[in-house]
mmCIF file of C-alpha atoms and ligand atoms in Angstrom:
data_model
loop_
_atom_site.group_PDB
_atom_site.id
_atom_site.type_symbol
_atom_site.label_atom_id
_atom_site.label_comp_id
_atom_site.label_asym_id
_atom_site.label_seq_id
_atom_site.Cartn_x
_atom_site.Cartn_y
_atom_site.Cartn_z
ATOM 1 C CA MET A 17 -12.617 23.407 -5.650
ATOM 2 C CA ALA A 18 -14.912 20.431 -6.422
ATOM 3 C CA LYS A 19 -13.306 17.017 -5.890
ATOM 4 C CA LEU A 20 -12.018 15.733 -9.201
ATOM 5 C CA ALA A 21 -11.813 12.310 -10.787
ATOM 6 C CA TYR A 22 -10.325 10.839 -13.937
ATOM 7 C CA LEU A 23 -12.414 8.443 -15.992
ATOM 8 C CA ASN A 24 -10.999 6.888 -19.150
ATOM 9 C CA GLY A 25 -9.198 10.003 -20.345
ATOM 10 C CA GLU A 26 -11.552 12.648 -18.985
ATOM 11 C CA ILE A 27 -11.273 14.759 -15.841
ATOM 12 C CA LEU A 28 -14.582 15.574 -14.206
ATOM 13 C CA PRO A 29 -16.176 16.230 -10.794
ATOM 14 C CA VAL A 30 -16.084 13.022 -8.765
ATOM 15 C CA GLU A 31 -19.876 12.813 -8.443
ATOM 16 C CA LYS A 32 -20.187 12.776 -12.228
ATOM 17 C CA ALA A 33 -17.683 9.920 -12.678
ATOM 18 C CA SER A 34 -19.463 6.564 -12.893
ATOM 19 C CA VAL A 35 -18.752 3.110 -14.271
ATOM 20 C CA PRO A 36 -21.321 0.588 -15.581
ATOM 21 C CA VAL A 37 -22.797 -1.902 -13.082
ATOM 22 C CA GLU A 38 -21.402 -4.766 -15.176
ATOM 23 C CA ASP A 39 -17.844 -3.575 -14.661
ATOM 24 C CA ARG A 40 -15.872 -6.687 -13.610
ATOM 25 C CA GLY A 41 -14.128 -4.712 -10.892
ATOM 26 C CA TYR A 42 -17.519 -4.145 -9.255
ATOM 27 C CA GLN A 43 -18.841 -7.697 -9.711
ATOM 28 C CA PHE A 44 -15.699 -9.837 -9.240
ATOM 29 C CA GLY A 45 -13.067 -7.576 -7.710
ATOM 30 C CA ASP A 46 -11.413 -8.042 -11.104
ATOM 31 C CA ALA A 47 -9.350 -4.861 -10.854
ATOM 32 C CA VAL A 48 -5.951 -3.675 -9.703
ATOM 33 C CA TYR A 49 -4.950 -0.412 -8.094
ATOM 34 C CA GLU A 50 -2.160 1.887 -6.991
ATOM 35 C CA PHE A 51 -1.957 4.680 -4.488
ATOM 36 C CA ILE A 52 0.581 7.439 -5.055
ATOM 37 C CA GLN A 53 1.351 10.387 -2.845
ATOM 38 C CA SER A 54 2.847 13.789 -3.599
ATOM 39 C CA PHE A 55 4.971 15.875 -1.276
ATOM 40 C CA ASN A 56 5.659 19.578 -1.815
ATOM 41 C CA GLY A 57 3.855 19.412 -5.135
ATOM 42 C CA ARG A 58 5.896 16.469 -6.507
ATOM 43 C CA LEU A 59 4.733 12.884 -7.059
ATOM 44 C CA PHE A 60 6.853 10.514 -4.973
ATOM 45 C CA CYS A 61 8.192 7.334 -6.607
ATOM 46 C CA LEU A 62 5.875 7.598 -9.635
ATOM 47 C CA GLU A 63 7.897 5.200 -11.814
ATOM 48 C CA PRO A 64 8.160 2.387 -9.209
ATOM 49 C CA HIS A 65 4.374 2.653 -8.716
ATOM 50 C CA LEU A 66 3.865 2.376 -12.490
ATOM 51 C CA ASP A 67 6.220 -0.627 -12.575
ATOM 52 C CA ARG A 68 4.171 -2.373 -9.889
ATOM 53 C CA LEU A 69 0.917 -1.523 -11.653
ATOM 54 C CA GLU A 70 2.246 -3.042 -14.887
ATOM 55 C CA ARG A 71 3.273 -6.157 -12.999
ATOM 56 C CA SER A 72 -0.183 -6.496 -11.384
ATOM 57 C CA LEU A 73 -1.845 -6.173 -14.804
ATOM 58 C CA ALA A 74 0.478 -8.740 -16.363
ATOM 59 C CA GLU A 75 0.054 -11.248 -13.507
ATOM 60 C CA LEU A 76 -3.720 -11.159 -14.012
ATOM 61 C CA ASP A 77 -3.605 -11.454 -17.794
ATOM 62 C CA PHE A 78 -5.260 -8.063 -18.386
ATOM 63 C CA PRO A 79 -5.568 -6.640 -21.892
ATOM 64 C CA PRO A 80 -2.750 -4.169 -22.633
ATOM 65 C CA VAL A 81 -2.925 -0.818 -20.858
ATOM 66 C CA SER A 82 -0.557 1.909 -22.018
ATOM 67 C CA ARG A 83 1.843 3.072 -19.296
ATOM 68 C CA LYS A 84 1.974 6.434 -21.074
ATOM 69 C CA THR A 85 -1.819 6.824 -20.873
ATOM 70 C CA VAL A 86 -1.809 6.039 -17.157
ATOM 71 C CA ARG A 87 1.121 8.376 -16.468
ATOM 72 C CA GLN A 88 -0.501 11.196 -18.437
ATOM 73 C CA GLY A 89 -3.790 10.636 -16.595
ATOM 74 C CA ILE A 90 -2.072 10.831 -13.205
ATOM 75 C CA GLU A 91 -0.154 13.964 -14.170
ATOM 76 C CA ALA A 92 -3.215 15.665 -15.666
ATOM 77 C CA LEU A 93 -5.342 14.996 -12.579
ATOM 78 C CA PHE A 94 -2.538 16.115 -10.289
ATOM 79 C CA ASP A 95 -1.975 19.336 -12.280
ATOM 80 C CA ARG A 96 -5.671 20.189 -12.358
ATOM 81 C CA ALA A 97 -6.311 19.518 -8.660
ATOM 82 C CA LYS A 98 -3.379 21.676 -7.478
ATOM 83 C CA ILE A 99 -3.026 19.819 -4.185
ATOM 84 C CA LYS A 100 0.464 19.887 -2.655
ATOM 85 C CA GLN A 101 0.167 16.785 -0.509
ATOM 86 C CA ALA A 102 -2.140 14.686 -2.643
ATOM 87 C CA GLY A 103 -3.091 11.021 -2.557
ATOM 88 C CA ILE A 104 -3.964 9.684 -5.987
ATOM 89 C CA TYR A 105 -5.930 6.445 -6.188
ATOM 90 C CA ILE A 106 -5.704 4.658 -9.539
ATOM 91 C CA GLN A 107 -7.928 1.684 -10.311
ATOM 92 C CA ILE A 108 -7.937 -0.341 -13.512
ATOM 93 C CA SER A 109 -10.628 -2.946 -13.998
ATOM 94 C CA ARG A 110 -10.490 -5.604 -16.684
ATOM 95 C CA GLY A 111 -13.551 -4.085 -18.334
ATOM 96 C CA VAL A 112 -17.311 -4.384 -18.711
ATOM 97 C CA GLN A 113 -19.003 -7.667 -19.623
ATOM 98 C CA PRO A 114 -22.361 -9.376 -18.878
ATOM 99 C CA ARG A 115 -21.759 -11.258 -15.609
ATOM 100 C CA GLU A 116 -19.755 -14.417 -16.282
ATOM 101 C CA HIS A 117 -16.871 -15.797 -14.230
ATOM 102 C CA ALA A 118 -14.610 -16.477 -17.206
ATOM 103 C CA TYR A 119 -13.455 -13.166 -18.646
ATOM 104 C CA ALA A 120 -13.885 -12.489 -22.337
ATOM 105 C CA ASP A 121 -11.085 -11.576 -24.697
ATOM 106 C CA ASN A 122 -10.778 -8.033 -25.996
ATOM 107 C CA LEU A 123 -12.380 -6.230 -23.056
ATOM 108 C CA THR A 124 -11.518 -2.557 -22.644
ATOM 109 C CA PRO A 125 -9.966 -1.864 -19.238
ATOM 110 C CA GLN A 126 -11.672 0.934 -17.339
ATOM 111 C CA ILE A 127 -9.241 3.445 -15.845
ATOM 112 C CA VAL A 128 -10.480 5.463 -12.903
ATOM 113 C CA MET A 129 -8.588 7.829 -10.601
ATOM 114 C CA THR A 130 -9.502 10.004 -7.661
ATOM 115 C CA ILE A 131 -7.418 12.550 -5.803
ATOM 116 C CA ALA A 132 -7.578 13.632 -2.173
ATOM 117 C CA ASP A 133 -5.833 16.200 -0.003
ATOM 118 C CA LEU A 134 -3.745 14.289 2.561
ATOM 119 C CA GLU A 135 -2.437 17.289 4.486
ATOM 120 C CA GLY A 136 -2.571 16.309 8.170
ATOM 121 C CA GLU A 137 -4.093 12.916 7.361
ATOM 122 C CA ILE A 138 -2.148 10.802 9.901
ATOM 123 C CA PRO A 139 -3.230 11.452 13.498
ATOM 124 C CA ALA A 140 -0.419 13.327 15.268
ATOM 125 C CA GLU A 141 -0.295 10.802 18.126
ATOM 126 C CA TYR A 142 0.603 8.063 15.611
ATOM 127 C CA GLN A 143 4.050 9.646 15.277
ATOM 128 C CA LYS A 144 4.805 8.563 18.847
ATOM 129 C CA GLY A 145 3.991 4.985 17.936
ATOM 130 C CA ILE A 146 0.922 2.867 17.457
ATOM 131 C CA ALA A 147 -0.566 -0.169 19.150
ATOM 132 C CA VAL A 148 -1.611 -3.064 16.913
ATOM 133 C CA ARG A 149 -3.213 -6.490 17.158
ATOM 134 C CA THR A 150 -2.520 -9.615 15.095
ATOM 135 C CA THR A 151 -4.627 -12.263 13.414
ATOM 136 C CA GLN A 152 -3.949 -15.352 11.329
ATOM 137 C CA ASP A 153 -3.728 -14.437 7.647
ATOM 138 C CA TYR A 154 -6.862 -15.497 5.796
ATOM 139 C CA ARG A 155 -6.308 -13.460 2.619
ATOM 140 C CA TRP A 156 -5.875 -15.096 -0.779
ATOM 141 C CA GLY A 157 -2.579 -16.655 -1.897
ATOM 142 C CA ARG A 158 -1.410 -13.829 -4.198
ATOM 143 C CA CYS A 159 -1.038 -10.841 -1.908
ATOM 144 C CA ASP A 160 1.908 -9.738 -4.070
ATOM 145 C CA ILE A 161 -0.626 -8.513 -6.661
ATOM 146 C CA LYS A 162 -2.291 -5.219 -5.767
ATOM 147 C CA THR A 163 -5.925 -6.124 -6.414
ATOM 148 C CA VAL A 164 -9.028 -4.409 -5.058
ATOM 149 C CA GLN A 165 -10.054 -7.623 -3.235
ATOM 150 C CA LEU A 166 -9.472 -6.113 0.182
ATOM 151 C CA LEU A 167 -12.209 -7.530 2.414
ATOM 152 C CA PRO A 168 -9.942 -9.186 5.019
ATOM 153 C CA ALA A 169 -7.950 -5.933 5.219
ATOM 154 C CA ALA A 170 -11.144 -3.887 5.588
ATOM 155 C CA LEU A 171 -12.567 -6.215 8.281
ATOM 156 C CA GLU A 172 -9.322 -6.400 10.250
ATOM 157 C CA LYS A 173 -8.654 -2.668 10.104
ATOM 158 C CA ARG A 174 -12.162 -2.085 11.424
ATOM 159 C CA ARG A 175 -11.689 -4.675 14.205
ATOM 160 C CA ALA A 176 -8.466 -2.965 15.246
ATOM 161 C CA MET A 177 -10.259 0.385 15.428
ATOM 162 C CA GLU A 178 -13.103 -1.115 17.461
ATOM 163 C CA GLU A 179 -10.489 -2.268 19.974
ATOM 164 C CA GLY A 180 -8.940 1.205 20.093
ATOM 165 C CA LEU A 181 -5.901 0.046 18.099
ATOM 166 C CA ALA A 182 -4.372 1.434 14.927
ATOM 167 C CA ASP A 183 -4.031 -1.700 12.786
ATOM 168 C CA THR A 184 -3.874 -5.495 12.519
ATOM 169 C CA ILE A 185 -0.839 -7.504 11.408
ATOM 170 C CA PHE A 186 -1.429 -10.755 9.507
ATOM 171 C CA ILE A 187 0.480 -13.817 10.744
ATOM 172 C CA SER A 188 1.134 -16.932 8.657
ATOM 173 C CA PRO A 189 -0.175 -20.342 9.819
ATOM 174 C CA GLU A 190 3.453 -21.109 10.778
ATOM 175 C CA GLY A 191 3.601 -18.030 13.019
ATOM 176 C CA MET A 192 5.589 -15.734 10.723
ATOM 177 C CA VAL A 193 4.895 -11.995 10.665
ATOM 178 C CA ARG A 194 3.654 -10.997 7.202
ATOM 179 C CA GLU A 195 2.300 -7.449 6.919
ATOM 180 C CA ALA A 196 -0.416 -5.126 8.210
ATOM 181 C CA THR A 197 -3.753 -4.437 6.487
ATOM 182 C CA ALA A 198 -2.204 -1.803 4.196
ATOM 183 C CA ALA A 199 1.452 -1.563 5.241
ATOM 184 C CA ASN A 200 4.605 -3.675 5.352
ATOM 185 C CA ALA A 201 5.957 -4.731 8.741
ATOM 186 C CA PHE A 202 9.528 -4.330 10.008
ATOM 187 C CA ALA A 203 11.193 -5.341 13.265
ATOM 188 C CA VAL A 204 14.629 -4.682 14.691
ATOM 189 C CA ILE A 205 15.844 -8.017 16.072
ATOM 190 C CA ASP A 206 19.354 -8.502 17.485
ATOM 191 C CA GLY A 207 20.301 -5.115 16.012
ATOM 192 C CA ARG A 208 19.160 -5.972 12.457
ATOM 193 C CA VAL A 209 16.289 -4.267 10.645
ATOM 194 C CA LEU A 210 14.244 -7.176 9.272
ATOM 195 C CA THR A 211 11.229 -7.492 7.013
ATOM 196 C CA HIS A 212 9.415 -10.401 5.346
ATOM 197 C CA PRO A 213 11.092 -11.477 2.067
ATOM 198 C CA LEU A 214 9.236 -10.794 -1.177
ATOM 199 C CA ASP A 215 6.979 -13.719 -1.975
ATOM 200 C CA GLU A 216 3.298 -14.240 -2.806
ATOM 201 C CA HIS A 217 2.190 -13.502 0.792
ATOM 202 C CA ILE A 218 3.058 -9.800 0.972
ATOM 203 C CA LEU A 219 2.797 -6.747 -1.239
ATOM 204 C CA PRO A 220 6.148 -5.523 -2.602
ATOM 205 C CA GLY A 221 5.712 -2.134 -0.958
ATOM 206 C CA ILE A 222 7.359 0.871 -2.558
ATOM 207 C CA THR A 223 8.042 2.408 0.865
ATOM 208 C CA ARG A 224 9.475 -0.946 1.983
ATOM 209 C CA SER A 225 12.047 -0.802 -0.813
ATOM 210 C CA VAL A 226 12.869 2.855 -0.059
ATOM 211 C CA VAL A 227 13.459 1.899 3.593
ATOM 212 C CA LEU A 228 15.729 -1.020 2.646
ATOM 213 C CA ALA A 229 17.726 1.362 0.426
ATOM 214 C CA LEU A 230 17.960 3.837 3.327
ATOM 215 C CA CYS A 231 19.270 1.040 5.586
ATOM 216 C CA ARG A 232 22.047 0.505 3.054
ATOM 217 C CA GLU A 233 22.790 4.249 2.870
ATOM 218 C CA LEU A 234 22.812 4.588 6.666
ATOM 219 C CA ASP A 235 24.870 1.413 7.125
ATOM 220 C CA LEU A 236 22.203 -0.165 9.305
ATOM 221 C CA PRO A 237 22.443 -3.963 9.435
ATOM 222 C CA HIS A 238 19.307 -5.251 7.709
ATOM 223 C CA GLY A 239 17.812 -8.174 5.841
ATOM 224 C CA GLU A 240 14.756 -9.612 4.127
ATOM 225 C CA LYS A 241 14.174 -12.470 6.485
ATOM 226 C CA TYR A 242 11.178 -14.267 8.021
ATOM 227 C CA PHE A 243 10.612 -13.630 11.721
ATOM 228 C CA THR A 244 8.042 -15.021 14.135
ATOM 229 C CA LEU A 245 5.360 -13.293 16.171
ATOM 230 C CA GLU A 246 7.274 -14.326 19.314
ATOM 231 C CA GLU A 247 10.350 -12.566 17.926
ATOM 232 C CA LEU A 248 8.239 -9.484 17.210
ATOM 233 C CA TYR A 249 6.972 -9.432 20.813
ATOM 234 C CA GLY A 250 10.618 -9.401 21.961
ATOM 235 C CA ALA A 251 11.925 -7.056 19.230
ATOM 236 C CA ASP A 252 14.095 -4.030 19.987
ATOM 237 C CA GLU A 253 11.908 -1.899 17.696
ATOM 238 C CA ALA A 254 9.115 -2.296 15.167
ATOM 239 C CA PHE A 255 7.497 -0.136 12.511
ATOM 240 C CA LEU A 256 5.130 -0.196 9.557
ATOM 241 C CA THR A 257 5.728 1.348 6.135
ATOM 242 C CA ALA A 258 3.271 2.523 3.491
ATOM 243 C CA THR A 259 2.887 5.322 0.993
ATOM 244 C CA VAL A 260 0.324 7.111 3.091
ATOM 245 C CA LEU A 261 2.046 6.455 6.436
ATOM 246 C CA GLY A 262 5.733 6.757 5.641
ATOM 247 C CA ILE A 263 7.445 5.038 8.576
ATOM 248 C CA LEU A 264 5.169 4.541 11.554
ATOM 249 C CA PRO A 265 6.615 3.228 14.844
ATOM 250 C CA VAL A 266 4.835 0.289 16.479
ATOM 251 C CA ILE A 267 5.129 0.331 20.263
ATOM 252 C CA ARG A 268 2.635 -2.332 21.313
ATOM 253 C CA VAL A 269 1.666 -5.654 19.698
ATOM 254 C CA ASP A 270 -1.203 -7.705 21.200
ATOM 255 C CA GLY A 271 -0.633 -5.797 24.433
ATOM 256 C CA HIS A 272 3.143 -6.523 24.558
ATOM 257 C CA PRO A 273 5.184 -3.302 24.770
ATOM 258 C CA ILE A 274 7.936 -3.080 22.123
ATOM 259 C CA ALA A 275 11.118 -1.250 23.082
ATOM 260 C CA GLY A 276 9.543 -0.313 26.419
ATOM 261 C CA GLY A 277 6.648 1.349 24.598
ATOM 262 C CA VAL A 278 8.659 4.169 23.034
ATOM 263 C CA LYS A 279 9.904 4.767 19.501
ATOM 264 C CA GLY A 280 13.351 3.217 18.899
ATOM 265 C CA SER A 281 16.499 4.968 17.685
ATOM 266 C CA LYS A 282 16.815 3.085 14.368
ATOM 267 C CA THR A 283 13.180 3.853 13.586
ATOM 268 C CA HIS A 284 13.876 7.505 14.349
ATOM 269 C CA SER A 285 16.981 7.617 12.088
ATOM 270 C CA LEU A 286 15.049 5.999 9.253
ATOM 271 C CA GLN A 287 12.155 8.442 9.715
ATOM 272 C CA GLU A 288 14.561 11.398 9.493
ATOM 273 C CA ALA A 289 16.287 9.995 6.387
ATOM 274 C CA PHE A 290 12.904 9.245 4.810
ATOM 275 C CA LYS A 291 11.721 12.790 5.460
ATOM 276 C CA GLN A 292 14.807 14.149 3.688
ATOM 277 C CA LYS A 293 14.303 11.816 0.741
ATOM 278 C CA VAL A 294 10.681 12.882 0.413
ATOM 279 C CA GLU A 295 11.614 16.545 0.549
ATOM 280 C CA GLN A 296 14.140 15.981 -2.235
ATOM 281 C CA GLY A 297 11.393 14.417 -4.344
ATOM 282 C CA GLY A 298 12.457 10.752 -4.145
HETATM 283 C C1 PLP B 310 -1.229 -5.070 1.930
HETATM 284 C C2 PLP B 310 -0.288 -3.916 1.763
HETATM 285 N N1 PLP B 310 1.000 -4.056 2.114
HETATM 286 C C3 PLP B 310 1.874 -3.038 1.998
HETATM 287 C C4 PLP B 310 1.475 -1.801 1.527
HETATM 288 C C5 PLP B 310 2.487 -0.681 1.422
HETATM 289 O O1 PLP B 310 2.840 -0.452 0.085
HETATM 290 P P1 PLP B 310 3.394 0.952 -0.399
HETATM 291 O O2 PLP B 310 4.593 1.254 0.434
HETATM 292 O O3 PLP B 310 3.741 0.720 -1.827
HETATM 293 O O4 PLP B 310 2.302 1.948 -0.197
HETATM 294 C C6 PLP B 310 0.144 -1.609 1.134
HETATM 295 C C7 PLP B 310 -0.294 -0.322 0.597
HETATM 296 O O5 PLP B 310 -1.427 -0.144 0.209
HETATM 297 C C8 PLP B 310 -0.768 -2.693 1.251
HETATM 298 O O6 PLP B 310 -2.055 -2.559 0.902
#
């Protein structure tokens, strides 16, 4: 079947879906996005993704966008594409306007979606654990908003790949571990599963919150707490979380082996519990 896209209420082949060159998303990165995955033919955590999308829109003072319209668009595209393990990318730009930094009132947001088949997307060897590098965070100061301004993430993911690594983790100027290019970062330190608290320096990941809930269910000691790169080097275990990755063990950071270079037991328990949750539809 031809690859499909959604464009402002219409579903059409992706190559026929186009937006005007004066779209503010194209010229200023003035757009927000979401990425939702389905498992066994069911969309996982749809409502939390819509909540986050609404928050991103509100934080950037976008004109109103109906949650119902977006939900119906996602469901229509998903139904038409008939992909069991789908990744749906949703982008909403502020609208189209002759190029001018200050945005006009009453623009019409442009809603675009694409859908891809994610079956077998993550390389099998990643399940054993990945090696990552780190760099000082040079992204903007509102990483809690899911905007399409992703150049540092794109550059640092590419640099990681050029070095034969899977990803890059951003570190604060004070040496705190923030998150990876498109995933939240966790470490097990002194027996506790820790991740960066929610603030303007990290994305409030949906998978992150599922994992924290699983820690509660499994009675694993855990917390939202800052930790340093030095602490990560010495951690018992480490992993990344993201919609497209699930829970991915990290076994090497800047060349330092974590947990002797093998996946840890808490990471394994969380992966198993996550798999069950996904199979039950969230
Ligand atoms: C910077 C960043 N952090 C974290 C995440 C993980 O978020 P989620 O679990 O909602 O996919 C993403 C996902 O795209 C991201 O881009």
